[in-house]
Amino acid sequence: MRGRSCCIRHEHVHAHDQSRTRNPLGGTMIVINAKITADQATVAALAEAIGKMERASLEEPGCSEYCFSVEVSNPGVFRITERWNSVEDLKAHFATPHMAEFQAAMAANPSQGTEIHCYEAEEIPFPAM
């Protein structure tokens, strides 16, 4: 299957849990990989906003993973991984009050850069197993 992707330019570590990685509807899922590069002066404010966003997003229908992590070698870089059951679930995510609050926090604490990649993907067996 050939995947579709889009690109927008503008460490929690979990054990592999099959129930959280598979789309419960079967077939493909929507995967977001993103990177926010923050100024050292805004890291604390962004971390607070990110924590709220992460907790609220995990409660949304269709969200099977929503995780922010910090690069060990560069603590000003946040990595984001999201998994959604459908594009519709992801679109609904952008209309939530916690997304508006997060966007306001981002505007008040501008990053040096944000990179977001959105993929339609299908899980395959882990090759080493």
PDB file of C-alpha atoms in Angstrom:
ATOM      1  CA  MET A   1       0.000   0.000   0.000  1.00  0.00           C
ATOM      2  CA  ARG A   2       1.344   3.402  -0.900  1.00  0.00           C
ATOM      3  CA  GLY A   3       0.912   5.921   1.919  1.00  0.00           C
ATOM      4  CA  ARG A   4      -0.143   9.522   1.518  1.00  0.00           C
ATOM      5  CA  SER A   5       1.537  12.293   3.429  1.00  0.00           C
ATOM      6  CA  CYS A   6       1.380  16.019   3.887  1.00  0.00           C
ATOM      7  CA  CYS A   7       3.928  18.400   5.348  1.00  0.00           C
ATOM      8  CA  ILE A   8       3.328  21.739   7.033  1.00  0.00           C
ATOM      9  CA  ARG A   9       6.285  23.974   7.829  1.00  0.00           C
ATOM     10  CA  HIS A  10       5.453  27.021   9.907  1.00  0.00           C
ATOM     11  CA  GLU A  11      10.984  11.427  26.499  1.00  0.00           C
ATOM     12  CA  HIS A  12       8.212   9.733  27.393  1.00  0.00           C
ATOM     13  CA  VAL A  13       9.157   6.130  26.616  1.00  0.00           C
ATOM     14  CA  HIS A  14       6.323   3.616  26.497  1.00  0.00           C
ATOM     15  CA  ALA A  15       6.576  -0.159  26.289  1.00  0.00           C
ATOM     16  CA  HIS A  16       5.156  -1.499  23.041  1.00  0.00           C
ATOM     17  CA  ASP A  17       1.457  -1.982  23.745  1.00  0.00           C
ATOM     18  CA  GLN A  18      -0.378  -3.535  20.791  1.00  0.00           C
ATOM     19  CA  SER A  19      -3.772  -2.357  22.050  1.00  0.00           C
ATOM     20  CA  ARG A  20      -2.650   1.289  21.826  1.00  0.00           C
ATOM     21  CA  THR A  21      -0.887   1.059  18.462  1.00  0.00           C
ATOM     22  CA  ARG A  22      -3.517  -0.575  16.314  1.00  0.00           C
ATOM     23  CA  ASN A  23      -6.383   1.377  14.842  1.00  0.00           C
ATOM     24  CA  PRO A  24      -9.386  -0.247  16.560  1.00  0.00           C
ATOM     25  CA  LEU A  25     -11.322   0.246  13.335  1.00  0.00           C
ATOM     26  CA  GLY A  26      -8.704  -1.735  11.388  1.00  0.00           C
ATOM     27  CA  GLY A  27      -6.860  -0.507   8.322  1.00  0.00           C
ATOM     28  CA  THR A  28      -5.049   2.777   8.300  1.00  0.00           C
ATOM     29  CA  MET A  29      -4.504   5.374  10.987  1.00  0.00           C
ATOM     30  CA  ILE A  30      -3.390   8.995  10.902  1.00  0.00           C
ATOM     31  CA  VAL A  31       0.085   9.581  12.348  1.00  0.00           C
ATOM     32  CA  ILE A  32       1.499  13.002  13.184  1.00  0.00           C
ATOM     33  CA  ASN A  33       5.202  13.562  13.776  1.00  0.00           C
ATOM     34  CA  ALA A  34       6.109  17.116  14.690  1.00  0.00           C
ATOM     35  CA  LYS A  35       8.945  19.165  16.100  1.00  0.00           C
ATOM     36  CA  ILE A  36       8.808  22.477  17.986  1.00  0.00           C
ATOM     37  CA  THR A  37      12.091  24.307  18.539  1.00  0.00           C
ATOM     38  CA  ALA A  38      11.664  26.675  21.489  1.00  0.00           C
ATOM     39  CA  ASP A  39      13.759  29.539  22.784  1.00  0.00           C
ATOM     40  CA  GLN A  40      15.248  28.706  26.192  1.00  0.00           C
ATOM     41  CA  ALA A  41      13.262  31.641  27.613  1.00  0.00           C
ATOM     42  CA  THR A  42       9.948  30.034  26.579  1.00  0.00           C
ATOM     43  CA  VAL A  43      10.632  26.350  27.329  1.00  0.00           C
ATOM     44  CA  ALA A  44       8.934  26.382  30.763  1.00  0.00           C
ATOM     45  CA  ALA A  45       5.790  28.141  29.510  1.00  0.00           C
ATOM     46  CA  LEU A  46       5.534  25.832  26.507  1.00  0.00           C
ATOM     47  CA  ALA A  47       6.111  22.748  28.675  1.00  0.00           C
ATOM     48  CA  GLU A  48       3.169  23.752  30.870  1.00  0.00           C
ATOM     49  CA  ALA A  49       0.907  24.302  27.844  1.00  0.00           C
ATOM     50  CA  ILE A  50       2.116  21.048  26.296  1.00  0.00           C
ATOM     51  CA  GLY A  51       1.284  19.076  29.455  1.00  0.00           C
ATOM     52  CA  LYS A  52      -2.291  20.374  29.434  1.00  0.00           C
ATOM     53  CA  MET A  53      -2.628  19.669  25.723  1.00  0.00           C
ATOM     54  CA  GLU A  54      -1.278  16.143  26.054  1.00  0.00           C
ATOM     55  CA  ARG A  55      -3.635  15.188  28.908  1.00  0.00           C
ATOM     56  CA  ALA A  56      -6.741  16.684  27.278  1.00  0.00           C
ATOM     57  CA  SER A  57      -6.009  15.245  23.832  1.00  0.00           C
ATOM     58  CA  LEU A  58      -5.669  11.707  25.185  1.00  0.00           C
ATOM     59  CA  GLU A  59      -9.294  11.961  26.361  1.00  0.00           C
ATOM     60  CA  GLU A  60     -10.578  12.735  22.854  1.00  0.00           C
ATOM     61  CA  PRO A  61     -12.475  10.157  20.812  1.00  0.00           C
ATOM     62  CA  GLY A  62     -10.247   8.629  18.154  1.00  0.00           C
ATOM     63  CA  CYS A  63      -6.936   9.540  19.817  1.00  0.00           C
ATOM     64  CA  SER A  64      -4.815   6.454  20.520  1.00  0.00           C
ATOM     65  CA  GLU A  65      -1.550   8.286  21.265  1.00  0.00           C
ATOM     66  CA  TYR A  66      -0.583  11.872  22.032  1.00  0.00           C
ATOM     67  CA  CYS A  67       2.920  12.238  23.373  1.00  0.00           C
ATOM     68  CA  PHE A  68       5.332  15.139  23.668  1.00  0.00           C
ATOM     69  CA  SER A  69       8.962  14.428  24.488  1.00  0.00           C
ATOM     70  CA  VAL A  70      12.120  16.500  24.833  1.00  0.00           C
ATOM     71  CA  GLU A  71      15.328  15.796  22.937  1.00  0.00           C
ATOM     72  CA  VAL A  72      18.019  14.690  25.372  1.00  0.00           C
ATOM     73  CA  SER A  73      20.753  16.508  23.444  1.00  0.00           C
ATOM     74  CA  ASN A  74      18.697  19.685  22.977  1.00  0.00           C
ATOM     75  CA  PRO A  75      16.133  20.409  25.727  1.00  0.00           C
ATOM     76  CA  GLY A  76      14.644  23.247  23.673  1.00  0.00           C
ATOM     77  CA  VAL A  77      13.321  20.791  21.087  1.00  0.00           C
ATOM     78  CA  PHE A  78       9.955  19.145  21.681  1.00  0.00           C
ATOM     79  CA  ARG A  79       8.957  16.109  19.605  1.00  0.00           C
ATOM     80  CA  ILE A  80       5.300  15.246  19.153  1.00  0.00           C
ATOM     81  CA  THR A  81       3.819  11.899  18.167  1.00  0.00           C
ATOM     82  CA  GLU A  82       0.084  11.521  17.642  1.00  0.00           C
ATOM     83  CA  ARG A  83      -2.065   8.655  16.367  1.00  0.00           C
ATOM     84  CA  TRP A  84      -5.668   9.141  15.311  1.00  0.00           C
ATOM     85  CA  ASN A  85      -8.258   6.653  14.074  1.00  0.00           C
ATOM     86  CA  SER A  86      -9.370   8.936  11.230  1.00  0.00           C
ATOM     87  CA  VAL A  87      -8.909  12.305   9.565  1.00  0.00           C
ATOM     88  CA  GLU A  88     -12.318  13.258  10.957  1.00  0.00           C
ATOM     89  CA  ASP A  89     -11.083  12.624  14.514  1.00  0.00           C
ATOM     90  CA  LEU A  90      -8.009  14.770  13.828  1.00  0.00           C
ATOM     91  CA  LYS A  91     -10.131  17.575  12.360  1.00  0.00           C
ATOM     92  CA  ALA A  92     -12.362  17.506  15.455  1.00  0.00           C
ATOM     93  CA  HIS A  93      -9.202  17.795  17.590  1.00  0.00           C
ATOM     94  CA  PHE A  94      -8.426  21.163  15.979  1.00  0.00           C
ATOM     95  CA  ALA A  95     -11.842  22.489  17.047  1.00  0.00           C
ATOM     96  CA  THR A  96     -11.426  21.720  20.770  1.00  0.00           C
ATOM     97  CA  PRO A  97     -11.076  24.356  23.500  1.00  0.00           C
ATOM     98  CA  HIS A  98      -7.728  22.886  24.603  1.00  0.00           C
ATOM     99  CA  MET A  99      -6.377  23.320  21.059  1.00  0.00           C
ATOM    100  CA  ALA A 100      -7.404  26.996  21.141  1.00  0.00           C
ATOM    101  CA  GLU A 101      -5.682  27.363  24.524  1.00  0.00           C
ATOM    102  CA  PHE A 102      -2.551  25.653  23.178  1.00  0.00           C
ATOM    103  CA  GLN A 103      -2.493  27.880  20.088  1.00  0.00           C
ATOM    104  CA  ALA A 104      -2.781  30.953  22.335  1.00  0.00           C
ATOM    105  CA  ALA A 105       0.170  29.710  24.416  1.00  0.00           C
ATOM    106  CA  MET A 106       2.192  29.142  21.236  1.00  0.00           C
ATOM    107  CA  ALA A 107       1.369  32.670  20.041  1.00  0.00           C
ATOM    108  CA  ALA A 108       2.386  34.155  23.408  1.00  0.00           C
ATOM    109  CA  ASN A 109       5.635  32.123  23.403  1.00  0.00           C
ATOM    110  CA  PRO A 110       6.727  31.960  19.758  1.00  0.00           C
ATOM    111  CA  SER A 111       8.961  29.081  18.757  1.00  0.00           C
ATOM    112  CA  GLN A 112      12.050  29.289  16.587  1.00  0.00           C
ATOM    113  CA  GLY A 113      10.369  26.856  14.249  1.00  0.00           C
ATOM    114  CA  THR A 114       7.645  24.267  13.927  1.00  0.00           C
ATOM    115  CA  GLU A 115       7.586  21.344  11.535  1.00  0.00           C
ATOM    116  CA  ILE A 116       4.579  19.036  11.237  1.00  0.00           C
ATOM    117  CA  HIS A 117       4.274  15.878   9.148  1.00  0.00           C
ATOM    118  CA  CYS A 118       0.942  14.083   8.738  1.00  0.00           C
ATOM    119  CA  TYR A 119       0.757  10.529   7.393  1.00  0.00           C
ATOM    120  CA  GLU A 120      -1.879   7.963   6.602  1.00  0.00           C
ATOM    121  CA  ALA A 121      -0.283   4.692   7.708  1.00  0.00           C
ATOM    122  CA  GLU A 122      -0.989   1.046   8.249  1.00  0.00           C
ATOM    123  CA  GLU A 123       0.776  -0.813  11.031  1.00  0.00           C
ATOM    124  CA  ILE A 124       2.995  -3.706  10.011  1.00  0.00           C
ATOM    125  CA  PRO A 125       4.588  -6.384  12.210  1.00  0.00           C
ATOM    126  CA  PHE A 126       7.816  -5.257  13.839  1.00  0.00           C
ATOM    127  CA  PRO A 127      10.568  -6.697  11.575  1.00  0.00           C
ATOM    128  CA  ALA A 128      12.767  -7.998  14.420  1.00  0.00           C
ATOM    129  CA  MET A 129      10.074 -10.242  15.869  1.00  0.00           C
TER     130      MET A 129
END
